[in-house]
Amino acid sequence: MDMTTLSLPRTTLADSVDQVLLRGARAVLEQQRTDGAWQGFNDAGVVFTSVALVHERWLGALDEEDAALGVKRLRAEQRDDGSVPPWPRARAGQLDATCMWYAGMHAAGVDPADPALSRARSFITSKGGFGRASLSARITLALAGVIPADTLPDPGLAFRLLPGSERLLAKALGVNTLVWIHLATAVFDLLHHGPGEAKGHPIRARGRRSAIEYFTKRQDPSFGLMGVGPATLTAAIVLAGFGVPRDDQRIRGALAYCDQLKRRTEAGLEVSPFLSDHWDTAQLVHALVKSGIPASHPAITSAIGFLVRGRATQPGPTDWQTPPRGAPRTGGWAYQRGNGRNPDLDSTAEVLAALALASPRQMFGDVIHAGEAWLVAMQNPDGGWGSFSTGRPAAPPGPLYIDPASLPASLRPRTPVGRALRRAWMLQAEAGDPSNADITGRVLRALGALGHDATSPPVARAIAFLRSHQVPELGAFWGRWACNYLAGTAYVLAGLGAVGIDHRAPWVARAVQFALSRQNADGGWGEDIASYADPAEAGRGPSMPTLTGNVLRGLLAVGLPRTPELDRAASFLVDHQEADGRWVDDSCYTVLFPHVAYGRNPTLPLCFALEGLSAWRGAR
């Protein structure tokens, strides 16, 4: 494909799609880094800028220019009522986000008498005050010196010294929860009892030494902690607070790692929660090849080289991964470079799908085989895949992070005891790392690309899992990491199509019908994050290029022919391409934690629009 000219006349939809794919592929190629990767900025809102300001100020490492830029960015996000939105384009301000914003402004040196802080305090007071904020928000406030430490709990560090405590926690908790429990208890101890080695208090001193050892062992050679900026900086505070010199490489390295997450512009300082270059690169390789760029193109070979180099080669901490006995200890990929201790199943599936599509087996067969072996070994007993580990407690069918009284009727407990039991089950799953439908769908797409079909034992178990987790009234699948039912359903359909399951299966037809029933009049699909609280909002919202491309790809993957509905979806994507070849999607699609944090990444609309239109072009 000639990437320098645009010569096709736009006389038919098919011609338009060809031209749009050409422009879109060119836009992707222009954004590639010199190391072969793509990296979009993960914008999850100003909360993460605030947290960075607080943490760096505590460590004595806040650059004053960054402080000024941070204040500029924070001021721009405050609303007229004094509140601050918790994520981009949130409908309303929120207590937690406003408290963290306040802590960030305070850490950056803004006078408490400043009108912006006064308005924020008025909003916070109207919501019950700082004491009504979540524990994570109050930790940030205490680190900034806004509230006293004695307003926080002090559970002590003695639990760290109990034999088997680490193994017990690992059986129940996912890595996200596990690490934050270790971090929070250490910060509580630091805030209540002050910095230093706790000489004269032997139990506390041993607990602090244990915390230093824990975080030192789990810090990646890049000095990040599980690839997450706030966790990395909080661990640095714990190390410094418990006696590690602030010029120690563990602390300096953590600060340097988190500096990569910053974007400094005329609008101010933005801080992303994490990098995503393995994920972004794998998805865009797939989209480029599907759109017609040959696998031999230098951009593709360079990207494949980046991905191959990024594979985790050292075993991760056993409490994070809990691999089954006899399973490979390595083979996967993390969401980003520099996070080799925490590969995840989702990113591994995306990278394997890209490698299977774009790389010669004779060159990288060993790498692909090792990744496939690790991924298959990490399948849960229920047949699905979680995010980071295997063997954590399973989740009940249907959505999580929701009041049981708001569940679809068939899943809704009828009695108070039933609701309490369901809520307890859900909380256990939310704190762990259970199988979920969207990851399982993406793993199936990778396994299909690697030659598996519906007769393959791991695929058959995965299909049984998906059937048990389909929401009966909707026919849809709940999305843990992408918003939400439409995204989850699209990923499942793409995975089923890859292993040879098509739309004629009745349960698949119900999923297809759900997606088609939610198509907007303009041909696109959209979904608001309100669906995480209310399933009645499932699949409803203004059309989004990201979601439209994903749903179009999923529907075509299970063998739907071109229909007027799918033609309208393709037309929506054609009509919404920017002049520079990109698609812009300001809505949040990425989910960090439902109800708490959502984000957006500019590579996602590019990826899914290209994949959706490529699938439409290849359909009959």
Coordinates of C-alpha atoms in Angstrom, one line a residue:
M1 CA 0.0 0.0 0.0
D2 CA 1.3 3.4 -1.0
M3 CA 1.3 5.5 2.1
T4 CA 2.1 8.8 0.4
T5 CA -0.8 9.4 -1.9
L6 CA -4.6 9.4 -1.6
S7 CA -6.0 8.6 -5.0
L8 CA -9.2 6.7 -4.6
P9 CA -12.4 8.6 -5.5
R10 CA -15.0 8.6 -2.7
T11 CA -17.9 7.5 -4.8
T12 CA -19.1 4.5 -2.8
L13 CA -18.9 3.4 0.8
A14 CA -16.4 0.7 -0.2
D15 CA -14.2 3.3 -1.9
S16 CA -14.5 5.6 1.1
V17 CA -13.5 2.8 3.5
D18 CA -10.4 2.1 1.4
Q19 CA -9.4 5.8 1.6
V20 CA -10.2 6.1 5.2
L21 CA -8.1 3.0 6.0
L22 CA -5.2 4.4 4.0
R23 CA -5.3 7.7 5.9
G24 CA -5.8 6.0 9.3
A25 CA -2.8 3.6 8.7
R26 CA -0.7 6.6 7.7
A27 CA -1.7 8.4 10.9
V28 CA -0.6 5.4 13.0
L29 CA 2.7 5.1 11.2
E30 CA 3.5 8.7 11.8
Q31 CA 3.1 8.2 15.6
Q32 CA 5.5 5.3 15.9
R33 CA 8.5 5.8 18.3
T34 CA 12.0 5.2 17.2
D35 CA 12.1 2.0 19.3
G36 CA 9.3 0.6 17.3
A37 CA 6.6 1.1 19.9
W38 CA 3.4 3.2 20.1
Q39 CA 2.3 4.9 23.3
G40 CA -0.8 6.9 23.8
F41 CA -1.2 9.1 26.8
N42 CA -3.5 7.5 29.3
D43 CA -5.6 10.4 30.6
A44 CA -7.4 9.4 33.8
G45 CA -8.0 13.0 35.1
V46 CA -6.4 15.4 37.5
V47 CA -6.5 13.1 40.5
F48 CA -3.3 11.5 39.3
T49 CA -1.6 14.9 38.9
S50 CA -2.7 15.8 42.4
V51 CA -1.3 12.5 43.9
A52 CA 2.0 13.0 42.1
L53 CA 2.3 16.6 43.5
V54 CA 1.6 15.3 47.1
H55 CA 4.0 12.4 46.9
E56 CA 6.9 14.3 45.3
R57 CA 6.5 17.1 47.8
W58 CA 6.7 14.6 50.7
L59 CA 9.8 13.1 49.2
G60 CA 11.4 16.6 48.8
A61 CA 11.6 16.1 45.1
L62 CA 8.9 18.3 43.7
D63 CA 10.3 20.5 40.9
E64 CA 8.9 24.0 41.3
E65 CA 8.2 24.3 37.6
D66 CA 6.1 21.1 37.8
A67 CA 4.4 22.5 40.8
A68 CA 3.4 25.6 38.9
L69 CA 2.3 23.6 35.9
G70 CA 0.4 21.3 38.1
V71 CA -1.5 24.2 39.7
K72 CA -2.4 25.6 36.3
R73 CA -3.8 22.2 35.3
L74 CA -5.7 21.7 38.5
R75 CA -7.2 25.2 38.4
A76 CA -8.6 24.6 34.9
E77 CA -10.5 21.5 36.1
Q78 CA -12.4 23.0 39.0
R79 CA -16.0 23.6 38.4
D80 CA -18.1 26.6 39.5
D81 CA -19.5 24.8 42.6
G82 CA -15.9 24.2 43.8
S83 CA -15.9 20.5 43.0
V84 CA -13.5 18.6 40.7
P85 CA -14.5 15.8 38.3
P86 CA -13.1 12.3 39.2
W87 CA -12.3 11.4 35.6
P88 CA -12.4 13.1 32.1
R89 CA -15.8 14.4 31.2
A90 CA -17.5 13.2 34.4
R91 CA -21.0 14.6 34.7
A92 CA -20.4 16.0 38.2
G93 CA -17.7 16.8 40.7
Q94 CA -17.0 14.3 43.4
L95 CA -16.0 14.4 47.1
D96 CA -12.9 12.2 46.8
A97 CA -11.6 13.8 43.6
T98 CA -12.1 17.3 45.2
C99 CA -10.2 16.2 48.4
M100 CA -7.3 14.9 46.3
W101 CA -7.3 18.0 44.2
Y102 CA -7.2 20.1 47.4
A103 CA -4.2 18.0 48.7
G104 CA -2.4 18.5 45.4
M105 CA -3.0 22.3 45.5
H106 CA -1.8 22.4 49.1
A107 CA 1.3 20.4 48.3
A108 CA 2.1 22.7 45.4
G109 CA 2.2 25.7 47.8
V110 CA -1.2 27.4 47.1
D111 CA -2.3 29.6 49.9
P112 CA -5.3 28.1 51.8
A113 CA -7.0 31.6 51.5
D114 CA -6.9 31.3 47.7
P115 CA -10.5 31.6 46.3
A116 CA -10.2 28.3 44.5
L117 CA -9.3 26.4 47.7
S118 CA -12.1 28.3 49.6
R119 CA -14.7 27.1 47.0
A120 CA -13.3 23.6 47.2
R121 CA -13.6 23.6 51.0
S122 CA -17.2 24.8 50.7
F123 CA -18.0 21.9 48.4
I124 CA -16.2 19.4 50.7
T125 CA -18.1 20.8 53.7
S126 CA -21.4 20.4 51.9
K127 CA -20.6 16.7 51.4
G128 CA -19.8 16.1 55.0
G129 CA -16.2 17.3 55.2
F130 CA -12.8 15.7 54.7
G131 CA -13.7 12.9 57.1
R132 CA -16.4 11.6 54.7
A133 CA -13.8 11.0 52.0
S134 CA -12.6 7.5 51.1
L135 CA -9.6 6.0 52.9
S136 CA -7.3 6.5 49.9
A137 CA -8.3 10.2 49.7
R138 CA -7.7 10.7 53.4
I139 CA -4.3 9.1 53.1
T140 CA -3.4 11.6 50.4
L141 CA -4.7 14.5 52.5
A142 CA -2.7 13.3 55.5
L143 CA 0.5 13.0 53.4
A144 CA -0.1 16.6 52.2
G145 CA -0.6 17.8 55.8
V146 CA -4.2 18.8 55.3
I147 CA -5.6 16.5 58.0
P148 CA -4.0 15.0 61.0
A149 CA -2.7 11.4 61.0
D150 CA -4.8 10.5 64.0
T151 CA -7.9 10.6 61.8
L152 CA -6.6 7.5 60.0
P153 CA -6.6 3.9 61.4
D154 CA -3.4 2.4 62.9
P155 CA -3.5 -1.3 62.4
G156 CA 0.2 -1.8 63.1
L157 CA 2.7 -3.9 61.3
A158 CA 2.7 -6.9 63.5
F159 CA 0.7 -8.9 61.0
R160 CA 3.8 -8.9 58.7
L161 CA 5.6 -11.0 61.3
L162 CA 3.0 -13.8 61.5
P163 CA 4.2 -17.0 59.7
G164 CA 2.2 -17.7 56.6
S165 CA 0.4 -14.3 56.5
E166 CA 1.7 -13.4 53.1
R167 CA 0.6 -16.8 51.6
L168 CA -2.8 -16.4 53.2
L169 CA -3.3 -13.0 51.7
A170 CA -2.2 -14.2 48.3
K171 CA -4.9 -16.9 48.2
A172 CA -7.7 -14.3 48.5
L173 CA -6.4 -11.0 47.0
G174 CA -5.5 -9.9 43.6
V175 CA -2.2 -8.0 43.1
N176 CA -4.0 -4.6 43.0
T177 CA -5.6 -5.2 46.4
L178 CA -2.6 -7.0 47.8
V179 CA -0.1 -4.3 47.1
W180 CA -2.3 -1.5 48.3
I181 CA -2.9 -3.3 51.6
H182 CA 0.8 -3.6 52.2
L183 CA 1.3 0.1 51.1
A184 CA -1.6 1.4 53.2
T185 CA -0.6 -0.3 56.5
A186 CA 2.9 0.9 56.1
V187 CA 1.8 4.5 55.4
F188 CA -0.5 4.4 58.4
D189 CA 2.4 3.3 60.6
L190 CA 4.6 6.0 59.2
L191 CA 2.0 8.8 59.7
H192 CA 1.2 7.7 63.2
H193 CA 4.6 7.0 64.5
G194 CA 6.9 9.1 62.4
P195 CA 9.9 8.3 60.2
G196 CA 13.0 6.3 61.1
E197 CA 13.9 2.8 62.0
A198 CA 11.7 2.7 65.1
K199 CA 14.6 2.0 67.4
G200 CA 13.4 1.0 70.9
H201 CA 10.2 -0.6 69.5
P202 CA 11.4 -4.1 68.4
I203 CA 8.1 -5.3 66.8
R204 CA 7.6 -2.1 64.9
A205 CA 11.2 -2.1 63.8
R206 CA 11.0 -5.6 62.5
G207 CA 7.7 -4.8 60.8
R208 CA 9.3 -1.8 59.1
R209 CA 12.3 -3.9 58.0
S210 CA 9.9 -6.4 56.6
A211 CA 8.1 -3.7 54.6
I212 CA 11.4 -2.4 53.2
E213 CA 12.3 -6.0 52.1
Y214 CA 8.9 -6.6 50.6
F215 CA 8.9 -3.5 48.4
T216 CA 12.6 -3.8 47.5
K217 CA 12.1 -7.3 46.2
R218 CA 9.0 -6.3 44.2
Q219 CA 10.5 -3.1 42.7
D220 CA 11.2 -3.8 39.1
P221 CA 14.7 -3.3 37.7
S222 CA 13.1 -0.1 36.1
F223 CA 12.3 0.9 39.7
G224 CA 8.5 0.9 39.1
L225 CA 6.1 -1.0 41.3
M226 CA 3.7 -3.1 39.2
G227 CA 3.9 -0.5 36.5
V228 CA 1.6 2.0 38.4
G229 CA 2.7 5.5 39.2
P230 CA 0.9 6.1 42.5
A231 CA 2.0 2.7 43.9
T232 CA 5.6 3.4 42.8
L233 CA 5.6 6.8 44.6
T234 CA 3.9 5.5 47.7
A235 CA 6.4 2.7 48.0
A236 CA 9.2 5.3 47.7
I237 CA 7.6 7.2 50.6
V238 CA 7.5 4.0 52.7
L239 CA 11.2 3.3 52.0
A240 CA 12.2 6.8 52.8
G241 CA 10.0 7.0 55.8
F242 CA 11.4 3.8 57.2
G243 CA 15.0 4.8 57.0
V244 CA 16.2 4.3 53.4
P245 CA 18.3 7.4 52.5
R246 CA 16.5 9.6 50.0
D247 CA 19.4 9.6 47.6
D248 CA 19.2 5.7 47.5
Q249 CA 18.8 4.3 44.0
R250 CA 15.5 2.7 44.9
I251 CA 14.0 6.1 45.6
R252 CA 15.7 8.1 42.9
G253 CA 14.8 5.4 40.4
A254 CA 11.2 5.4 41.4
L255 CA 11.0 9.2 40.9
A256 CA 12.7 8.8 37.5
Y257 CA 10.3 6.0 36.5
C258 CA 7.3 8.2 37.4
D259 CA 8.7 11.2 35.5
Q260 CA 7.9 9.2 32.3
L261 CA 4.2 9.4 33.2
K262 CA 4.2 13.2 33.0
R263 CA 3.1 15.4 30.1
R264 CA 4.0 19.1 30.2
T265 CA 2.0 21.3 27.9
E266 CA 0.7 24.9 27.8
A267 CA -2.4 23.5 29.6
G268 CA -0.2 22.5 32.5
L269 CA 1.1 19.2 34.0
E270 CA -0.8 16.0 33.3
V271 CA 0.2 12.8 35.0
S272 CA -0.9 9.4 33.7
P273 CA -1.4 6.5 36.1
F274 CA 0.7 4.1 33.9
L275 CA 2.4 3.5 30.6
S276 CA 0.8 1.1 28.1
D277 CA 3.3 0.7 25.2
H278 CA 3.1 -3.1 25.0
W279 CA -0.6 -2.9 24.9
D280 CA -0.8 0.0 22.4
T281 CA 1.8 -1.5 20.2
A282 CA 0.2 -5.0 20.0
Q283 CA -3.2 -3.6 19.2
L284 CA -1.9 -1.2 16.5
V285 CA 0.2 -3.9 14.9
H286 CA -2.9 -6.0 14.6
A287 CA -4.9 -3.0 13.2
L288 CA -2.2 -2.1 10.7
V289 CA -1.9 -5.6 9.3
K290 CA -5.6 -6.1 9.1
S291 CA -6.0 -2.7 7.3
G292 CA -3.5 -3.8 4.6
I293 CA 0.0 -2.9 5.7
P294 CA 2.2 -6.0 4.9
A295 CA 3.8 -7.8 7.9
S296 CA 7.1 -7.2 6.2
H297 CA 6.8 -3.4 6.4
P298 CA 9.7 -1.9 8.5
A299 CA 7.3 -0.4 10.9
I300 CA 5.7 -3.7 11.7
T301 CA 9.0 -5.6 12.0
S302 CA 10.3 -2.8 14.3
A303 CA 7.2 -3.1 16.5
I304 CA 7.5 -6.9 16.6
G305 CA 11.1 -6.5 17.8
F306 CA 10.0 -4.1 20.5
L307 CA 7.4 -6.6 21.7
V308 CA 9.7 -9.6 21.6
R309 CA 12.3 -7.7 23.7
G310 CA 9.6 -6.8 26.3
R311 CA 8.7 -10.3 27.3
A312 CA 9.1 -11.0 31.0
T313 CA 12.0 -13.5 31.5
Q314 CA 12.3 -13.5 35.3
P315 CA 9.6 -15.2 37.5
G316 CA 7.3 -12.7 39.2
P317 CA 6.6 -12.7 43.0
T318 CA 4.6 -15.8 43.8
D319 CA 2.1 -13.9 45.8
W320 CA 1.3 -11.8 42.8
Q321 CA 1.1 -14.6 40.2
T322 CA 0.3 -17.8 42.2
P323 CA 1.0 -20.1 39.2
P324 CA -0.3 -23.6 39.5
R325 CA 2.1 -26.4 40.3
G326 CA 4.1 -27.4 37.3
A327 CA 3.2 -24.3 35.3
P328 CA 5.8 -22.2 33.5
R329 CA 6.9 -19.3 35.7
T330 CA 7.6 -17.0 32.8
G331 CA 6.5 -16.3 29.3
G332 CA 4.1 -13.4 29.4
W333 CA 4.1 -9.6 28.9
A334 CA 3.1 -6.7 31.1
Y335 CA 1.0 -3.8 30.0
Q336 CA 4.1 -1.7 29.6
R337 CA 7.9 -1.9 29.3
G338 CA 9.8 -1.9 32.5
N339 CA 7.3 -4.0 34.4
G340 CA 8.8 -7.4 34.1
R341 CA 7.8 -8.6 37.6
N342 CA 4.1 -8.2 36.8
P343 CA 3.1 -9.7 33.4
D344 CA -0.6 -9.9 32.9
L345 CA -2.8 -12.4 31.0
D346 CA -4.6 -9.7 29.1
S347 CA -1.5 -8.1 27.6
T348 CA 0.0 -11.5 26.9
A349 CA -3.0 -12.4 24.9
E350 CA -2.9 -9.1 22.9
V351 CA 0.8 -9.5 22.2
L352 CA 0.4 -13.2 21.1
A353 CA -2.4 -12.2 18.8
A354 CA -0.2 -9.6 17.2
L355 CA 2.8 -11.9 16.9
A356 CA 0.7 -14.7 15.4
L357 CA -0.6 -12.3 12.8
A358 CA 2.6 -10.4 11.9
S359 CA 5.7 -12.5 12.7
P360 CA 7.2 -15.5 11.0
R361 CA 7.1 -18.6 13.2
Q362 CA 10.6 -19.6 12.2
M363 CA 11.9 -16.3 13.8
F364 CA 9.9 -16.1 17.0
G365 CA 8.4 -19.5 17.4
D366 CA 10.1 -20.1 20.8
V367 CA 8.8 -16.8 22.1
I368 CA 5.3 -17.5 20.9
H369 CA 5.3 -21.0 22.3
A370 CA 6.5 -19.8 25.7
G371 CA 3.9 -17.1 25.9
E372 CA 1.1 -19.5 24.8
A373 CA 2.2 -22.2 27.4
W374 CA 2.2 -19.6 30.2
L375 CA -1.2 -18.2 29.2
V376 CA -2.9 -21.5 28.9
A377 CA -1.4 -22.7 32.3
M378 CA -2.9 -19.6 34.0
Q379 CA -6.5 -20.5 33.0
N380 CA -8.7 -20.6 36.1
P381 CA -10.5 -23.8 37.2
D382 CA -13.8 -22.2 36.2
G383 CA -12.5 -21.9 32.6
G384 CA -12.0 -18.2 32.4
W385 CA -9.0 -16.0 32.7
G386 CA -8.3 -13.2 35.3
S387 CA -6.0 -10.3 35.0
F388 CA -2.8 -11.3 36.7
S389 CA -3.1 -14.6 38.4
T390 CA -4.9 -17.9 38.7
G391 CA -6.7 -19.6 41.5
R392 CA -8.2 -16.6 43.2
P393 CA -11.9 -17.0 44.4
A394 CA -14.4 -17.1 41.5
A395 CA -16.9 -14.3 40.9
P396 CA -20.7 -14.8 40.7
P397 CA -22.2 -14.5 37.2
G398 CA -23.1 -11.1 36.0
P399 CA -21.7 -7.6 36.9
L400 CA -19.6 -6.7 39.9
Y401 CA -19.1 -3.4 41.7
I402 CA -22.9 -3.0 41.9
D403 CA -25.6 -3.0 44.6
P404 CA -27.1 -6.5 44.5
A405 CA -30.6 -4.8 44.5
S406 CA -29.7 -3.2 41.1
L407 CA -28.7 -6.5 39.4
P408 CA -30.8 -7.8 36.5
A409 CA -33.9 -9.6 37.8
S410 CA -32.6 -13.2 37.2
L411 CA -29.5 -12.4 39.3
R412 CA -31.1 -10.3 42.0
P413 CA -31.4 -11.9 45.4
R414 CA -35.0 -11.8 46.7
T415 CA -34.3 -11.6 50.4
P416 CA -32.1 -9.5 52.7
V417 CA -30.1 -12.5 53.6
G418 CA -29.7 -13.4 49.9
R419 CA -28.6 -9.8 49.2
A420 CA -26.1 -9.9 52.0
L421 CA -24.6 -13.2 50.8
R422 CA -24.4 -12.0 47.2
R423 CA -22.7 -8.8 48.3
A424 CA -20.2 -10.8 50.4
W425 CA -19.4 -13.0 47.4
M426 CA -19.1 -9.9 45.1
L427 CA -16.7 -8.1 47.6
Q428 CA -14.6 -11.2 47.8
A429 CA -14.3 -11.3 44.0
E430 CA -13.7 -7.6 43.7
A431 CA -10.8 -7.8 46.1
G432 CA -9.4 -10.8 44.3
D433 CA -8.6 -11.5 40.6
P434 CA -11.4 -13.6 39.3
S435 CA -12.1 -14.7 35.7
N436 CA -14.0 -12.1 33.7
A437 CA -15.7 -12.2 30.3
D438 CA -13.8 -9.5 28.5
I439 CA -10.3 -10.9 29.2
T440 CA -11.5 -14.4 28.4
G441 CA -12.8 -13.2 25.0
R442 CA -9.5 -11.5 24.3
V443 CA -7.6 -14.7 25.3
L444 CA -9.8 -16.7 22.9
R445 CA -8.9 -14.4 20.1
A446 CA -5.2 -15.0 20.7
L447 CA -5.7 -18.8 21.0
G448 CA -7.6 -18.8 17.7
A449 CA -4.8 -16.9 16.0
L450 CA -2.4 -19.6 17.4
G451 CA -4.4 -22.4 15.8
H452 CA -6.9 -23.4 18.6
D453 CA -10.5 -24.1 17.8
A454 CA -13.6 -25.0 19.8
T455 CA -12.4 -28.6 20.2
S456 CA -9.3 -27.5 22.1
P457 CA -9.7 -28.3 25.8
P458 CA -8.8 -24.9 27.1
V459 CA -11.1 -23.3 24.5
A460 CA -14.0 -25.6 25.4
R461 CA -13.7 -24.7 29.1
A462 CA -13.5 -21.0 28.3
I463 CA -16.7 -21.3 26.2
A464 CA -18.5 -23.0 29.1
F465 CA -17.3 -20.1 31.4
L466 CA -18.6 -17.5 29.0
R467 CA -22.0 -19.2 28.6
S468 CA -22.4 -19.2 32.4
H469 CA -21.5 -15.5 32.7
Q470 CA -23.8 -14.1 30.0
V471 CA -26.4 -11.8 31.5
P472 CA -29.7 -13.5 30.9
E473 CA -32.0 -10.6 30.3
L474 CA -29.6 -8.7 28.1
G475 CA -27.7 -11.5 26.3
A476 CA -24.6 -9.3 26.9
F477 CA -21.4 -9.7 28.8
W478 CA -20.2 -7.4 31.6
G479 CA -16.9 -5.6 30.9
R480 CA -14.4 -5.3 33.7
W481 CA -11.6 -3.3 31.9
A482 CA -13.5 -1.5 29.2
C483 CA -16.8 0.3 29.4
N484 CA -18.9 -1.8 29.5
Y485 CA -21.6 -4.3 28.3
L486 CA -21.1 -3.4 24.6
A487 CA -17.3 -3.6 25.0
G488 CA -17.5 -6.9 26.9
T489 CA -19.9 -8.4 24.4
A490 CA -17.7 -7.2 21.4
Y491 CA -14.6 -8.8 22.9
V492 CA -16.4 -12.1 23.5
L493 CA -17.8 -12.1 20.0
A494 CA -14.3 -11.5 18.5
G495 CA -12.9 -14.3 20.6
L496 CA -15.7 -16.7 19.7
G497 CA -15.3 -15.9 16.0
A498 CA -11.6 -16.6 16.2
V499 CA -12.1 -20.2 17.5
G500 CA -14.9 -21.0 15.0
I501 CA -18.1 -20.2 16.9
D502 CA -20.5 -18.2 14.8
H503 CA -23.7 -16.2 15.2
R504 CA -26.0 -19.2 14.5
A505 CA -25.4 -20.6 18.0
P506 CA -28.5 -19.4 20.0
W507 CA -26.6 -18.0 22.9
V508 CA -24.3 -16.1 20.5
A509 CA -27.3 -14.8 18.6
R510 CA -28.6 -13.3 21.8
A511 CA -25.3 -11.4 22.3
V512 CA -25.5 -10.2 18.6
Q513 CA -29.1 -9.1 19.1
F514 CA -28.1 -7.1 22.2
A515 CA -25.5 -5.2 20.3
L516 CA -27.7 -4.5 17.3
S517 CA -30.5 -3.4 19.6
R518 CA -28.3 -0.7 21.1
Q519 CA -27.1 0.8 17.8
N520 CA -27.7 4.6 17.7
A521 CA -29.6 6.4 14.9
D522 CA -26.3 7.7 13.5
G523 CA -25.0 4.2 13.0
G524 CA -22.5 4.2 15.9
W525 CA -22.5 2.7 19.4
G526 CA -21.8 4.3 22.7
E527 CA -22.1 3.5 26.4
D528 CA -21.9 5.8 29.4
I529 CA -20.2 4.7 32.6
A530 CA -23.6 5.0 34.3
S531 CA -24.1 1.4 33.2
Y532 CA -21.7 0.3 36.0
A533 CA -24.3 1.4 38.5
D534 CA -27.5 0.7 36.6
P535 CA -27.8 -2.2 34.0
A536 CA -30.7 -0.4 32.5
E537 CA -28.1 1.9 31.0
A538 CA -26.3 -1.0 29.3
G539 CA -25.2 -0.1 25.8
R540 CA -26.7 3.4 25.9
G541 CA -24.8 6.6 25.3
P542 CA -23.6 8.9 22.5
S543 CA -21.8 7.2 19.7
M544 CA -18.0 6.6 20.2
P545 CA -15.5 5.7 17.4
T546 CA -13.7 3.4 19.8
L547 CA -16.8 1.4 20.8
T548 CA -18.3 1.5 17.3
G549 CA -15.2 0.0 15.8
N550 CA -15.0 -2.7 18.5
V551 CA -18.6 -3.7 18.1
L552 CA -18.4 -3.7 14.3
R553 CA -15.4 -6.0 14.5
G554 CA -17.1 -8.3 17.0
L555 CA -20.3 -8.7 14.9
L556 CA -18.4 -9.5 11.8
A557 CA -16.1 -11.9 13.6
V558 CA -19.0 -14.3 14.2
G559 CA -19.9 -14.3 10.6
L560 CA -22.6 -11.6 10.2
P561 CA -22.8 -10.6 6.6
R562 CA -22.9 -6.9 5.6
T563 CA -26.3 -5.6 6.5
P564 CA -27.7 -2.1 6.4
E565 CA -27.0 -1.8 10.2
L566 CA -23.3 -2.7 9.7
D567 CA -23.1 -0.4 6.6
R568 CA -24.3 2.4 8.8
A569 CA -21.7 1.6 11.4
A570 CA -19.0 1.7 8.7
S571 CA -20.4 5.0 7.5
F572 CA -20.3 6.5 11.0
L573 CA -16.6 5.7 11.2
V574 CA -15.9 7.1 7.7
D575 CA -17.7 10.3 8.5
H576 CA -16.0 10.8 11.9
Q577 CA -12.4 10.5 10.7
E578 CA -10.4 13.7 11.2
A579 CA -8.5 15.3 8.4
D580 CA -5.2 14.0 9.7
G581 CA -6.4 10.4 9.6
R582 CA -7.1 10.0 13.3
W583 CA -10.4 9.4 15.2
V584 CA -11.0 11.5 18.3
D585 CA -12.9 10.0 21.3
D586 CA -13.2 12.1 24.4
S587 CA -15.3 9.6 26.3
C588 CA -13.8 7.3 28.8
Y589 CA -13.4 3.8 27.6
T590 CA -10.7 2.3 29.8
V591 CA -11.7 1.2 33.3
L592 CA -9.3 1.3 36.2
F593 CA -11.8 0.6 38.9
P594 CA -15.5 1.0 38.4
H595 CA -17.0 4.0 40.1
V596 CA -13.5 5.2 41.0
A597 CA -11.3 5.8 38.0
Y598 CA -11.8 5.7 34.2
G599 CA -9.5 6.9 31.4
R600 CA -9.0 7.4 27.7
N601 CA -6.2 6.8 25.3
P602 CA -5.9 8.3 21.8
T603 CA -4.6 5.1 20.3
L604 CA -7.9 3.2 21.1
P605 CA -10.2 5.0 18.6
L606 CA -7.5 4.5 15.9
C607 CA -7.1 0.9 16.6
F608 CA -10.7 -0.1 16.7
A609 CA -11.8 2.1 13.9
L610 CA -9.2 0.5 11.7
E611 CA -10.1 -3.0 12.8
G612 CA -13.8 -2.4 12.4
L613 CA -13.5 -1.0 9.0
S614 CA -11.0 -3.7 7.9
A615 CA -13.5 -6.4 9.1
W616 CA -16.3 -4.6 7.1
R617 CA -14.1 -4.5 4.0
G618 CA -13.3 -8.2 4.3
A619 CA -17.0 -9.2 4.9
R620 CA -19.3 -10.4 2.1

